[in-house]
Each structure stands twice: as structure tokens, then as C-alpha cells.
Coordinates of C-alpha atoms in Angstrom, one line a residue:
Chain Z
X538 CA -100.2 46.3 222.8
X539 CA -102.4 45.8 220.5
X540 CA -105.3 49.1 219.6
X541 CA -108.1 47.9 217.8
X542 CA -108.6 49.3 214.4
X543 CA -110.8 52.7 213.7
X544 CA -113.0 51.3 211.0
X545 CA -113.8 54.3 208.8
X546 CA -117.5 54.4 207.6
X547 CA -118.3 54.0 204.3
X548 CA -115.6 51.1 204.0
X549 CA -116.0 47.5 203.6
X550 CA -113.9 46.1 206.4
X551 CA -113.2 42.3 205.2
X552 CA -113.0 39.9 208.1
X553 CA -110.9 36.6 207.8
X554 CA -112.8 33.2 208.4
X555 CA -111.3 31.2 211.2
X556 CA -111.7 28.8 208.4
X557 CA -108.7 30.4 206.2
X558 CA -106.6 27.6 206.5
X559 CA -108.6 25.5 204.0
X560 CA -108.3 27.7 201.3
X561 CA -105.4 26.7 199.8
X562 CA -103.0 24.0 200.3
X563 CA -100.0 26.0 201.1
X564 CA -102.3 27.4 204.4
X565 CA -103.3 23.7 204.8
X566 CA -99.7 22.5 205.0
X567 CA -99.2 25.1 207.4
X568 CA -101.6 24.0 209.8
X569 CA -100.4 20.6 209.8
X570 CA -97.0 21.5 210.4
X571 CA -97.8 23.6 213.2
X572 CA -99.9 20.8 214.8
X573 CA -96.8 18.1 214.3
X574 CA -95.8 19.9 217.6
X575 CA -99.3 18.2 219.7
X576 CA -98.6 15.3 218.3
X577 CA -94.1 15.5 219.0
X578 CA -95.1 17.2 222.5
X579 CA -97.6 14.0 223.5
X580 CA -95.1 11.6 222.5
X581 CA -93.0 12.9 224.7
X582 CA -95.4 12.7 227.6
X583 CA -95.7 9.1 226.4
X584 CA -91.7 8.9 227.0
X585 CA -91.7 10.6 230.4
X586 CA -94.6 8.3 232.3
X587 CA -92.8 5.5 231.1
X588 CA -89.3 7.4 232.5
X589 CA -91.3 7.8 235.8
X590 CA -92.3 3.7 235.8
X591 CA -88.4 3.1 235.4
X592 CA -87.4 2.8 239.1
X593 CA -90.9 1.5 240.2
X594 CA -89.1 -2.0 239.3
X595 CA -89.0 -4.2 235.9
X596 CA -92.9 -5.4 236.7
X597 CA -94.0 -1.8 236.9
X598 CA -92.4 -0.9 233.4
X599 CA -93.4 -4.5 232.0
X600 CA -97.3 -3.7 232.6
X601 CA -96.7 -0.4 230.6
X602 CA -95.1 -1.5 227.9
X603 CA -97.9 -3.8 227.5
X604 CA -100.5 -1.2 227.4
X605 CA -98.2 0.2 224.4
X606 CA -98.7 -2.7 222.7
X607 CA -102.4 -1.8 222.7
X608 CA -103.8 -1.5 218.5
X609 CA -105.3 2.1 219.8
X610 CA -101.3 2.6 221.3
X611 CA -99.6 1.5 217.7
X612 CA -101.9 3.9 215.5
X613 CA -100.8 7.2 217.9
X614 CA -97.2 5.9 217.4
X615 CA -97.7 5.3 213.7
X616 CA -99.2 8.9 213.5
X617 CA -97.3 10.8 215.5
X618 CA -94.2 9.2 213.7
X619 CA -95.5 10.6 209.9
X620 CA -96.3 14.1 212.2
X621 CA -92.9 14.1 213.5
X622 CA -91.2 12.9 210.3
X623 CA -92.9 16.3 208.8
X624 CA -91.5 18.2 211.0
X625 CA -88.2 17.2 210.8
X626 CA -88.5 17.7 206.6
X627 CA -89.9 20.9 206.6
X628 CA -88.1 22.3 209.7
X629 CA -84.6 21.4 208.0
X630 CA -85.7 23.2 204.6
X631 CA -86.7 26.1 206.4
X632 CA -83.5 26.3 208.0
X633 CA -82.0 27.6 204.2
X634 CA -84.3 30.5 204.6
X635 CA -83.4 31.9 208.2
X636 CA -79.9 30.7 208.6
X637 CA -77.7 32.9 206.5
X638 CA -73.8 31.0 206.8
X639 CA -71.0 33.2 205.6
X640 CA -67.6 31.7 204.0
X641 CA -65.5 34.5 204.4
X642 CA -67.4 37.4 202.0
X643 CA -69.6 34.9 200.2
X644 CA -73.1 33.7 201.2
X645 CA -73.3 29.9 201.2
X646 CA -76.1 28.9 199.4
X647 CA -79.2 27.9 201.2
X648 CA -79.3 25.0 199.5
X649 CA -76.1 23.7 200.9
X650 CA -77.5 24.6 204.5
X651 CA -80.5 23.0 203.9
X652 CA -78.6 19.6 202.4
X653 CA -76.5 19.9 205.6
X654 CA -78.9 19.8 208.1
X655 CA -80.6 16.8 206.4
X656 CA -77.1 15.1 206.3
X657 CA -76.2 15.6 210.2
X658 CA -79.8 14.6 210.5
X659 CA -78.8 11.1 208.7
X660 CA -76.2 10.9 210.7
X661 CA -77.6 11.6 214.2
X662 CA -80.5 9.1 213.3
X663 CA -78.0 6.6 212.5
X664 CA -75.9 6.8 215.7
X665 CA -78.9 7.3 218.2
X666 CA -80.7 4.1 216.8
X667 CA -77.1 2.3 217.5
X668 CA -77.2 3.3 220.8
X669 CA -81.1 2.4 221.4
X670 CA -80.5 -0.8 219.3
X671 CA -77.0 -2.2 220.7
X672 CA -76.9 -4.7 223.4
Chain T
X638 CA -117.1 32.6 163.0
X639 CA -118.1 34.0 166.1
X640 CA -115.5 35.9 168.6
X641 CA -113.9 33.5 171.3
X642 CA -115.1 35.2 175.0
X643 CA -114.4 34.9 178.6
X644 CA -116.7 35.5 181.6
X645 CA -114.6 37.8 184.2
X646 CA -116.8 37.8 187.9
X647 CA -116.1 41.0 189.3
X648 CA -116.5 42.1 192.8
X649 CA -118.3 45.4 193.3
X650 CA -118.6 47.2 196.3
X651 CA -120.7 50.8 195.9
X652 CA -119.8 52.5 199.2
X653 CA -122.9 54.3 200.8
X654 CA -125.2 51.7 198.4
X655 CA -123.8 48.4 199.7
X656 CA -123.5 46.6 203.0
X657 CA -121.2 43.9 201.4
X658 CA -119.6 43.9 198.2
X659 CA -121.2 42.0 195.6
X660 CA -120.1 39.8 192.3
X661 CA -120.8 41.3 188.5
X662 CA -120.4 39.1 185.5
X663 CA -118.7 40.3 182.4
X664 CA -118.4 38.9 179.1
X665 CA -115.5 39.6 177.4
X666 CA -113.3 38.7 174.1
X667 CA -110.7 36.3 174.7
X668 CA -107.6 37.4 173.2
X669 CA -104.4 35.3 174.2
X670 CA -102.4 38.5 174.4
X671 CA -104.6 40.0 176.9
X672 CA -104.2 40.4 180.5
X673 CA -106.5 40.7 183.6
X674 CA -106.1 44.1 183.2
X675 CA -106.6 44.4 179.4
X676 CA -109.9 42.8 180.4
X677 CA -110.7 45.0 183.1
X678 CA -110.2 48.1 180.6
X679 CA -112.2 46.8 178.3
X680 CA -115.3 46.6 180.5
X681 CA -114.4 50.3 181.4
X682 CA -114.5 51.3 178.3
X683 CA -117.0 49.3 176.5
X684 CA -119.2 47.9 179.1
X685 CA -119.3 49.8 182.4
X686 CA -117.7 53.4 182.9
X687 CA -118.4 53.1 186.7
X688 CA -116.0 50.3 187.1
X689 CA -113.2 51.7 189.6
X690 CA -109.6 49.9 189.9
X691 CA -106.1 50.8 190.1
X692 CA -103.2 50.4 187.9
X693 CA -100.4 52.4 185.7
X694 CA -98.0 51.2 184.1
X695 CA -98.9 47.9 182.8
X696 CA -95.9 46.0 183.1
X697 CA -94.9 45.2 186.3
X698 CA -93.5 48.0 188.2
X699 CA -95.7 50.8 189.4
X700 CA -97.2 47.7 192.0
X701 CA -100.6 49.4 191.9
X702 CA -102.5 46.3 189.9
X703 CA -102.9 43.9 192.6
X704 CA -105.8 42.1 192.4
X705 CA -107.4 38.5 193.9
X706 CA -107.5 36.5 190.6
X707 CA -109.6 33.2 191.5
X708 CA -108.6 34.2 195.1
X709 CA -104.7 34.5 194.7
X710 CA -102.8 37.9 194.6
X711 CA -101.7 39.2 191.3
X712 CA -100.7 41.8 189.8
X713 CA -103.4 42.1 187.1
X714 CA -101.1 42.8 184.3
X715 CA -98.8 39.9 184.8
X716 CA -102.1 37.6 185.0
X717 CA -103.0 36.4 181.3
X718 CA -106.2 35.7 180.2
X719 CA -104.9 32.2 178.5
X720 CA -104.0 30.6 181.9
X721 CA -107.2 30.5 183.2
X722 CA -109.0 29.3 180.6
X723 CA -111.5 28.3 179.8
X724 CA -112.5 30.7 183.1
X725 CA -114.4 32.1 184.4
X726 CA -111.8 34.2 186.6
X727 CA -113.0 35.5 189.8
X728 CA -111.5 39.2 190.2
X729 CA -111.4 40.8 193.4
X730 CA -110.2 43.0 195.5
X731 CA -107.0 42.6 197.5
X732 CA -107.4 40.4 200.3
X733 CA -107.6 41.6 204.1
X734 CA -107.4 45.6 203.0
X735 CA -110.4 48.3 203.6
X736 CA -112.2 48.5 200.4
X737 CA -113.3 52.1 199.2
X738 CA -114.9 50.9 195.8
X739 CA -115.3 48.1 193.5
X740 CA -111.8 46.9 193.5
X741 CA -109.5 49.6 195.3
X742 CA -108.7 48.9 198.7
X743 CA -107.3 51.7 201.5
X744 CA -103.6 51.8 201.1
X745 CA -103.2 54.4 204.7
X746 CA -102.4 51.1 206.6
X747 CA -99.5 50.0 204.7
X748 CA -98.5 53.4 203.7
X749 CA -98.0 54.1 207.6
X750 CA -96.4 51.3 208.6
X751 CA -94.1 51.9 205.6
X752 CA -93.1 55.2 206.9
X753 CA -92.6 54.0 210.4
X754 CA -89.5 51.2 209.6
X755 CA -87.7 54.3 207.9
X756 CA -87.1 52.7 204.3
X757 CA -83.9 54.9 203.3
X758 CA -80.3 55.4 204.2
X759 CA -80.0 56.6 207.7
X760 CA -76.7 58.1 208.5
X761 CA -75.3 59.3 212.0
X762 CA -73.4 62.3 210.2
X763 CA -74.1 62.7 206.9
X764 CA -71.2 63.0 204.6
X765 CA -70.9 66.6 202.4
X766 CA -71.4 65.8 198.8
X767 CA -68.5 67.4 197.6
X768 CA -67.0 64.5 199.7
X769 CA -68.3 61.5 197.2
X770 CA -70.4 58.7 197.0
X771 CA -71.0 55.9 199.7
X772 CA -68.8 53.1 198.3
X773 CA -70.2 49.5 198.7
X774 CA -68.7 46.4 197.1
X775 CA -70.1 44.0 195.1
X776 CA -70.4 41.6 198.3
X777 CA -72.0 44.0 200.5
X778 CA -75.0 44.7 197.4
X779 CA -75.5 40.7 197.3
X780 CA -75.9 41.3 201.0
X781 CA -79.7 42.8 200.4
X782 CA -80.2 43.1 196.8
X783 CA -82.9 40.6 196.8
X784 CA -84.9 42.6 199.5
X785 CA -84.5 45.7 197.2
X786 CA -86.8 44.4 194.8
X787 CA -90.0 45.5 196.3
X788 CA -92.7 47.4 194.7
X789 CA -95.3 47.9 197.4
X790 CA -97.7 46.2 195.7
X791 CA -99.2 44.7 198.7
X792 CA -99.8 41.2 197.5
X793 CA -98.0 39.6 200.1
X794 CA -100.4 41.5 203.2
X795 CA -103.5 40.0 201.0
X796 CA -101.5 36.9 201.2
X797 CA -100.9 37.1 205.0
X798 CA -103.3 35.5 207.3
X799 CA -101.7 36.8 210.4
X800 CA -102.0 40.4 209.0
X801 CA -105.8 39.2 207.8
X802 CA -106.5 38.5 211.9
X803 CA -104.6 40.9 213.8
X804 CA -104.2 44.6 210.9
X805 CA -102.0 45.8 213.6
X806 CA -98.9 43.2 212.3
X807 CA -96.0 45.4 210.6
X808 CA -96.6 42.8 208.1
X809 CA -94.4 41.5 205.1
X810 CA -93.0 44.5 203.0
X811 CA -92.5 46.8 205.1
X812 CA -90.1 44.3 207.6
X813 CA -88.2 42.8 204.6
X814 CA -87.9 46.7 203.6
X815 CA -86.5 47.5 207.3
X816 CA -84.6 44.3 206.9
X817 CA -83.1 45.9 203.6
X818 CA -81.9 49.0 205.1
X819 CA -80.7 47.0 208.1
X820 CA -78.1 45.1 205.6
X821 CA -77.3 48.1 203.8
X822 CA -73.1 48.5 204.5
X823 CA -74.2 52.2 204.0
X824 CA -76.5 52.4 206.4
X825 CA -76.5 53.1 210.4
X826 CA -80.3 53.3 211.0
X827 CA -80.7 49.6 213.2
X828 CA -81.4 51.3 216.2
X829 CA -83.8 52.9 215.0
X830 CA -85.8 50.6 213.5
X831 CA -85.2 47.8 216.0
X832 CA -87.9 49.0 217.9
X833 CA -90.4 48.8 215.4
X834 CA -89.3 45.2 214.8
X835 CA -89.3 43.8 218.0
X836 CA -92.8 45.0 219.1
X837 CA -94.6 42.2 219.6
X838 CA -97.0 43.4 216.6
X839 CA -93.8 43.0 214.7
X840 CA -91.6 40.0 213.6
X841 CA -92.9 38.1 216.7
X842 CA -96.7 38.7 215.5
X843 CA -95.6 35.9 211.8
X844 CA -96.0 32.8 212.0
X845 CA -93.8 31.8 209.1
X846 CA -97.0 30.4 207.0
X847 CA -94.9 31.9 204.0
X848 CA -97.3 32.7 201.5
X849 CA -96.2 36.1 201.2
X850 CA -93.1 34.6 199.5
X851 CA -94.8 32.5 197.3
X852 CA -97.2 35.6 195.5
X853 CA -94.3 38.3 195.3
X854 CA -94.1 39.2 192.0
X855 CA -90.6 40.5 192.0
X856 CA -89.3 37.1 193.8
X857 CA -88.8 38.7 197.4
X858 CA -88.5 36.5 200.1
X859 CA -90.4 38.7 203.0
X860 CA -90.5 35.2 205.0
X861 CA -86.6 35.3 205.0
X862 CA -86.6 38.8 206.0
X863 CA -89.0 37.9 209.3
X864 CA -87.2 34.9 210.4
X865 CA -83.9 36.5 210.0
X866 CA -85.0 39.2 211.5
X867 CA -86.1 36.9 214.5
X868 CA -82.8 35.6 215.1
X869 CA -81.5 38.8 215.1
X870 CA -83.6 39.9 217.8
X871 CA -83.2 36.9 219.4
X872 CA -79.4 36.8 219.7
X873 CA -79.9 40.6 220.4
X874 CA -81.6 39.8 223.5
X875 CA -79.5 37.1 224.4
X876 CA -76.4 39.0 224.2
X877 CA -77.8 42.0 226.1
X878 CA -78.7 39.6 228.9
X879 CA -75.6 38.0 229.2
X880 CA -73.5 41.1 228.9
X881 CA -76.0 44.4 230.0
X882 CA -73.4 46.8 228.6
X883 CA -75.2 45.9 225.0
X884 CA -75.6 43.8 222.3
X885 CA -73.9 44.3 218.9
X886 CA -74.4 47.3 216.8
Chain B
X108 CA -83.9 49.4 225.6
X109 CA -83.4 46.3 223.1
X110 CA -87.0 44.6 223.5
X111 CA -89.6 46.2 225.5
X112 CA -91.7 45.0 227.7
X113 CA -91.9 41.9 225.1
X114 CA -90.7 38.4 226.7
X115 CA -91.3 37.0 222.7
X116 CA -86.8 36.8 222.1
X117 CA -87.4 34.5 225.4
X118 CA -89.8 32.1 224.1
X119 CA -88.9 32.4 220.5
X120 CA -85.8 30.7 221.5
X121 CA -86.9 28.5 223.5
X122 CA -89.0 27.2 220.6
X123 CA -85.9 27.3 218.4
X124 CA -84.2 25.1 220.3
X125 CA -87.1 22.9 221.0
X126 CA -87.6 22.8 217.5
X127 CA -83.8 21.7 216.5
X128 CA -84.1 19.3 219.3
X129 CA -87.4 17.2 218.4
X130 CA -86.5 17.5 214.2
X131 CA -83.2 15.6 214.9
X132 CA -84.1 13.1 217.9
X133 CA -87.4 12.4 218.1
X134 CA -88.7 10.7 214.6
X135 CA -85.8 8.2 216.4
X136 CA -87.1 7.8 219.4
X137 CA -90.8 7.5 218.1
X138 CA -89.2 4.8 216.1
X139 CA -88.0 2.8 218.3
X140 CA -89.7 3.2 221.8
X141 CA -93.3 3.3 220.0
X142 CA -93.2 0.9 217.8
X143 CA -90.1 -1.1 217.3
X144 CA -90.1 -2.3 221.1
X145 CA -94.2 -2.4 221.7
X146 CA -94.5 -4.6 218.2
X147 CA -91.3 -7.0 219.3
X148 CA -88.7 -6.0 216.5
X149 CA -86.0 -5.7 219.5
X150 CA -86.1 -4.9 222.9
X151 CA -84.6 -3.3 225.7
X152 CA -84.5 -4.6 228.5
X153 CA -85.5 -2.9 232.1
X154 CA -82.3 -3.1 233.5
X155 CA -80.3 -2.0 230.6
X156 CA -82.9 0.9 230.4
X157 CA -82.1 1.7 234.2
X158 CA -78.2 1.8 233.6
X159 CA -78.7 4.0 231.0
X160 CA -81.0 6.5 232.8
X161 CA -79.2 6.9 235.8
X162 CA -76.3 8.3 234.3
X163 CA -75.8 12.0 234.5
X164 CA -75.2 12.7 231.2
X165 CA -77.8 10.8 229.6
X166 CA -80.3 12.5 232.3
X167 CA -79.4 16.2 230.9
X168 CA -79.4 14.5 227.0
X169 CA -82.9 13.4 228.3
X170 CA -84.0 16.8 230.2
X171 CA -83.5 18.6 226.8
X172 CA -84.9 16.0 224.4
X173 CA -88.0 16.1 226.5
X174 CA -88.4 20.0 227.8
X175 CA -87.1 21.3 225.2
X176 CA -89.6 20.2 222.6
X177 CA -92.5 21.4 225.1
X178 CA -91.9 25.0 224.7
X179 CA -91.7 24.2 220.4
X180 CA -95.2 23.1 221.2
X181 CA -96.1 25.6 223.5
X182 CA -95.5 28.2 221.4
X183 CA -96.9 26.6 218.2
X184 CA -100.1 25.5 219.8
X185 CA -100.6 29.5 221.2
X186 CA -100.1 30.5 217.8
X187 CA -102.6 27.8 216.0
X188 CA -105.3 28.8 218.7
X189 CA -104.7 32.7 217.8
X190 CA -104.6 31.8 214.2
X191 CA -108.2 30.4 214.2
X192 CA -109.1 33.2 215.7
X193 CA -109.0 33.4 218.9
X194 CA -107.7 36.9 219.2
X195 CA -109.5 38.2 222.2
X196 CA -108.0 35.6 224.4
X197 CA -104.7 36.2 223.4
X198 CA -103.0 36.8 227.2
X199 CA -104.8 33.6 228.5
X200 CA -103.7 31.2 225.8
X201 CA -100.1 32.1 226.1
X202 CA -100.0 32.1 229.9
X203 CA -101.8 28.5 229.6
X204 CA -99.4 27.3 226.8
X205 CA -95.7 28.4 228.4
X206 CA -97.5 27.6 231.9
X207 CA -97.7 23.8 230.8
X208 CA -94.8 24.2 229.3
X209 CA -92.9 25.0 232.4
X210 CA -95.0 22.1 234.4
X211 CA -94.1 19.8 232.0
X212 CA -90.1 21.0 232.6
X213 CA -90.9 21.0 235.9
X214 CA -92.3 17.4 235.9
X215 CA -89.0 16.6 233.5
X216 CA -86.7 17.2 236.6
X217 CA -88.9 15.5 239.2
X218 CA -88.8 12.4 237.3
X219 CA -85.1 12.2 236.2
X220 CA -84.4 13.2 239.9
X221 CA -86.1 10.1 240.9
X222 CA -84.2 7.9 238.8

């Protein structure tokens, strides 16, 4: 649990702005990276209501898909793609720094784990949009 | 022709005198050899005795120079006058740290929590002397010699936001120093650090913003350490919910 | 003895996994069911849609590409609210956060069921 701190007089106790996270751009990135998620987790909503109008018959799903067509629609998409394409990029070079892989005694080098996540990336990308896309 | 200068703002804080630290402006001579620090002792010397800082050994290993230079954690005597041209440089205390005076902050907080993840060897018997060194291979050194690096200079707790909200948070050094030991093929002390880890106050309380990797001076990755850290908690967990006769280690 | 009275391990890896899952499938999916089919690049049709979701496999590939994810935002979102500040409330937000995360999982199953 958390105590809450003795503050000793005579000190200056410094007290962080909930506005830290535009003081430099490394915080900034941060913040948007950790709001990718809103926009990945809405999306998914998005994907689930139109699961749920699935078996109400091919009228049902027809009228939603229509609302997506909506310009208001097409600019969530658009911006929730560049959110989620973010957090794929910086969730994949992160993976370097917390996944240690071993070959035997030697370390691999992040590096290599970061260039392999980005290539089963590729190639997950490529086979799900053949099996969205075919037929 | 006259002497190039510099203007340094310096924060000053007079305890008992000041609610709230205030800002100083200093002129002094650019040289292109001259640190932060350099600077700093010339004021102290020439300009104003009262001035109060730390620092020692001037080049990058005592860790007691940390400083916010135009807002960023340095080590003063690493920071050269020449890259901030043509200035003026902002010098302040480090970030998120009790300040006693001027620019020294309260080092108790990180000195405790140092002391709690046990930063040495811990053995479960101890081996006689006469009986030899602890033999480690060139692999098993590779294994943490990165996290060995550390000078306790702090810079990556003024870099932390987390540990700027919530002061309770382990916080950067001293969990890549428990991470460390952890590594160590010499050492047998996991179990008891683990605890101090996996408080919630401890690796859960990061929120892999980073930064602290990015000021280290000695090219620590404390991040790393967290994360790692993390996972090794995690699986920890996992494994000793799956099989309740225990984890590994 | 491992973790005390701290449920974090739980939810960390729960946001892990939810994290692995939207980086390599949903950028995808976005693609495709967001804009490709609503701007009439291609199209899938209802039925072929149908086929596809009734099968049990694809309904567990669906389960985790959906739930999963929830519990990444979940636990991000707790932590953005803390970060700007919001300290004092710091039992409430998570119980709100993993509370709609588990609804949303909860919700997951209910529709899959259905179809």
C-alpha cells in the first residue's frame, strides 16, 4: 500500500504538474502511445456491434455498414488506423528491450528480435488480408 | 577585445527564507573547455560563496553532479558550456527530489530504497576464503554487465514521472541494481529481493515511459531491467499458479 | 509467498497478451473492415461473413482478437488516468478499467454464442 510521504520542514517538496507530459517529446510520445490503446479498444467495439448484427440477417448488417460509410465513420477509421499502426511500431521495438532470446550461451541481439517481430508481423498482415480479401 | 560570457539561471532555494525556490542570473566567461560545473565553481568562487551544490570528482564517476540543465538531467561535468550556446542555461536542481538548498536535493529516499533491494552478492553459505574466488565465465559477466554500470547519480528518478507522482515507486536504479544481482551466476539472493520487486510500488508501479534510459550517463538501460523484471514476475506467478509446489529458483 | 496480496502479474499479462494480439492483427482488420469495405475497394459479403463466423475456430481466433486487446486498454487507460494525476482515486479507476474490461469479455462471448 501506498504511505504518503513525511514531508520534512524546511524542504522544498517539488510537486509534478499533471501537465508533465508536454515537456518533452519523449513524454509526449509516451502519452500517445498509451492512448493508441482507446483508440485499438473502440475499434474493436466498432467490430463487435457489427459481429452482433451478423445473425440479425443481411438487411440488418447492410444498414450498418452504411452508417460506416458515414465521412464522421471514415476519419475514426483513418485515425484509429495511424493510432494502431503506432502501436504496432513501437510495441515491436520495445520487444528488443524486454525479451532477452538465448542461442545456447549467447544473447541474441535485440536488434535481431526486434527485426523479427516486424517480419512475422509482415507476414501475419499478409496472410490475414488474404483471408479477409479472398473470395 | 572584450571576454566572450554566458548567462547561467540558477535556481536557489534558502531553506527557512523561501517558500519556493527562486531563479539567480550569473554572468560568466565562456570558455569552450568549461563545463556546467566549471561554471558553477566559478560563481562560488568569484561571484557568490553562498552558492551550495554537489559534486567530486569531476569526471564522471563519483555520480554526485546531477543537475537539471535547461530541464534535462546531467551530470554537470559532462554538460559543456559550448552546446548550449549561445545560452542562457537554466540550472537546477534534480527533478522530483526534496531540495535542502540551492541545488542539493535529499538523497534518504533513494539511499533507502537502495538498501532495501540488497545490491551485493548474497550467498546461502558462504564459501571460506582460503577456498578461492567465485568463478564466473565470460558469458555469465555479459549476462549483467551492462546493469553494473550504475553510479547512483539519480538522473534517471529526476527523469521518472511515475517516481515524480507516486515517491513511494522503487524507482529506476535501484530495480536495475536488484536486477543486477538477480543475474549475477554468483549470486543466490532472488528470493530475497523478489519481494521488494513485486510490490505493487515496484516494477508494477513503471509505466515503461523510458526516459530514465535515455539520460543515464553510463548507458544503463533501467527500462530493460523493469520490463524484464516484469516478465519475470509474471511467469513467476504463472508458474506458481499452475504448479503450487513453486516457481523456478 | 511469490506476489502478495498484488493481482498486478494477473493483469500485466493479460495486457501483454492483449498487446501482442492488437500489434499483429488489428492495423489489418482496421484496414480492411473500416475502410477498405465502407469506401467500396472490396467487399465481403453477409453470407460469406456468416460462414466464416460460425465456425469454431474462427469464433476463439475472434474471442482473443477482441478480449484480449480490452484488458491492453484497460490497463493502459488506468495507468494514463493515474499518470495525470489522479493518484487519490487509484482503487476506483482500476476497478472501473478491468471491470469494463471483463464486460466487454463478457459481451465478447454473448455475441459469438449468438452467432
Amino acid at each position: 500500500m501506498t504511505v504518503p510521504r513525511v514531508e520534512r520542514p524546511g524542504l522544498y517538496y517539488p510537486k509534478l504538474p499533471a501537465t508533465w507530459w508536454l515537456r518533452n517529446a519523449n513524454y509526449f510520445r509516451f502519452m500517445l502511445r498509451e492512448l493508441s490503446s482507446v483508440f485499438i479498444a473502440l475499434f474493436l467495439v466498432v467490430f463487435l456491434i457489427q459481429l452482433h448484427r451478423l445473425p440479425q440477417g443481411p438487411g440488418a448488417y447492410a444498414a450498418y455498414l452504411e452508417t460506416l460509410r458515414a465521412p464522421g465513420w471514415i476519419i475514426f477509421h483513418v485515425l484509429a488506423l495511424a493510432f494502431a499502426l503506432y502501436h504496432s511500431v513501437t510495441w515491436f521495438n520495445l520487444t528488443g528491450v524486454v525479451q532477452v532470446v538465448h542461442l545456447g550461451e549467447r544473447q541474441v541481439p535485440p536488434r535481431l528480435v526486434v527485426g523479427a517481430s516486424f517480419a512475422l508481423w509482415a507476414v501475419v498482415s499478409v496472410v490475414l488480408l488474404w483471408f479477409l480479401l479472398r473470395g | 577585445m572584450t571576454e566572450e560570457t554566458m548567462t547561467l539561471e540558477v535556481t536557489r532555494y534558502r531553506p527557512g527564507h523561501d517558500r519556493e525556490p527562486r531563479t539567480e542570473s550569473f554572468t560568466v566567461p565562456y570558455r569552450k573547455d568549461w563545463v556546467v560545473l566549471d561554471a558553477l565553481n566559478h560563481i562560488k568562487d568569484r561571484i557568490d560563496g553562498t552558492l551550495s551544490y554537489r559534486w567530486s570528482c569531476r569526471m564522471g564517476v563519483c555520480g554526485s553532479c546531477g543537475m537539471m540543465v535547461n530541464g534535462v538531467p546531467k551530470l554537470t561535468c559532462a554538460a559543456f558550456l559550448r552546446d548550449y550556446r549561445p545560452g542562457p542555461i537554466r540550472v537546477g536542481p534534480l527533478a522530483n527530489f526534496p531540495v535542502i538548498r540551492d541545488l542539493v536535493i535529499a538523497l534518504d529516499d533513494f539511499m533507502e530504497k537502495l538498501r532495501r533491494v540488497k545490491p551485493w552478492i548474497i550467498r546461502a553459505v558462504e564459501k571460506p576464503v582460503a577456498d578461492g574466488e567465485y568463478l564466473q565465465t565470460p558469458a555469465q559477466l555479459d549476462a549483467y554487465k551492462q546493469f553494473s554500470m550504475c553510479i547512483n547519480c539519480m538522473l534517471c528518478y529526476a527523469a521518472c514521472p511515475v517516481y515524480g507522482l507516486e515517491p513511494a515507486f522503487v524507482g529506476p536504479a535501484a530495480i536495475a541494481l536488484a536486477y543486477r544481482y538477480n543475474l549475477d551466476s554468483r549470486d543466490e539472493g532472488y528470493r530475497l529481493r523478489e519481494p521488494v520487486l513485486s510490490e505493487a510500488v515496484g516494477v508494477w508501479e513503471c509505466t515503461f515511459v523510458g526516459e530514465c534510459s535515455v539520460v543515464c550517463p553510463k548507458g544503463v538501460d533501467p527500462a530493460a531491467a523493469i520490463q524484464r523484471s516484469k516478465l519475470a514476475g509474471a511467469t513467476d506467478w504463472l508458474l506458481s499458479m499452475i504448479m503450487p509446489w513453486g516457481g523456478r529458483r | 509467498m511469490l506476489t502478495r496480496k498484488t493481482s498486478e502479474p494477473f493483469w500485466w499479462l493479460l495486457f501483454a497478451a492483449g498487446g501482442m494480439v492488437a500489434a499483429l492483427l488489428v492495423p489489418v482488420h482496421l484496414l480492411v473492415q473500416g475502410l477498405a469495405v465502407p469506401l467500396g475497394w472490396t467487399s465481403i459479403s453477409h453470407a460469406r461473413m456468416l460462414a466464416l463466423a460460425a465456425q469454431p475456430l474462427v469464433k476463439l481466433y475472434l474471442f482473443a482478437l477482441i478480449a484480449l486487446p480490452l484488458y491492453h486498454w484497460a490497463h493502459r487507460f488506468r495507468f494514463i488516468l493515474e499518470d495525470l494525476g489522479l493518484r487519490g482515486l487509484r482503487t476506483p479507476i482500476a476497478l472501473l478499467s478491468y471491470g469494463a474490461a471483463v464486460l466487454g469479455t463478457v459481451a465478447t462471448l454473448w455475441v459469438l454464442w449468438r452467432i
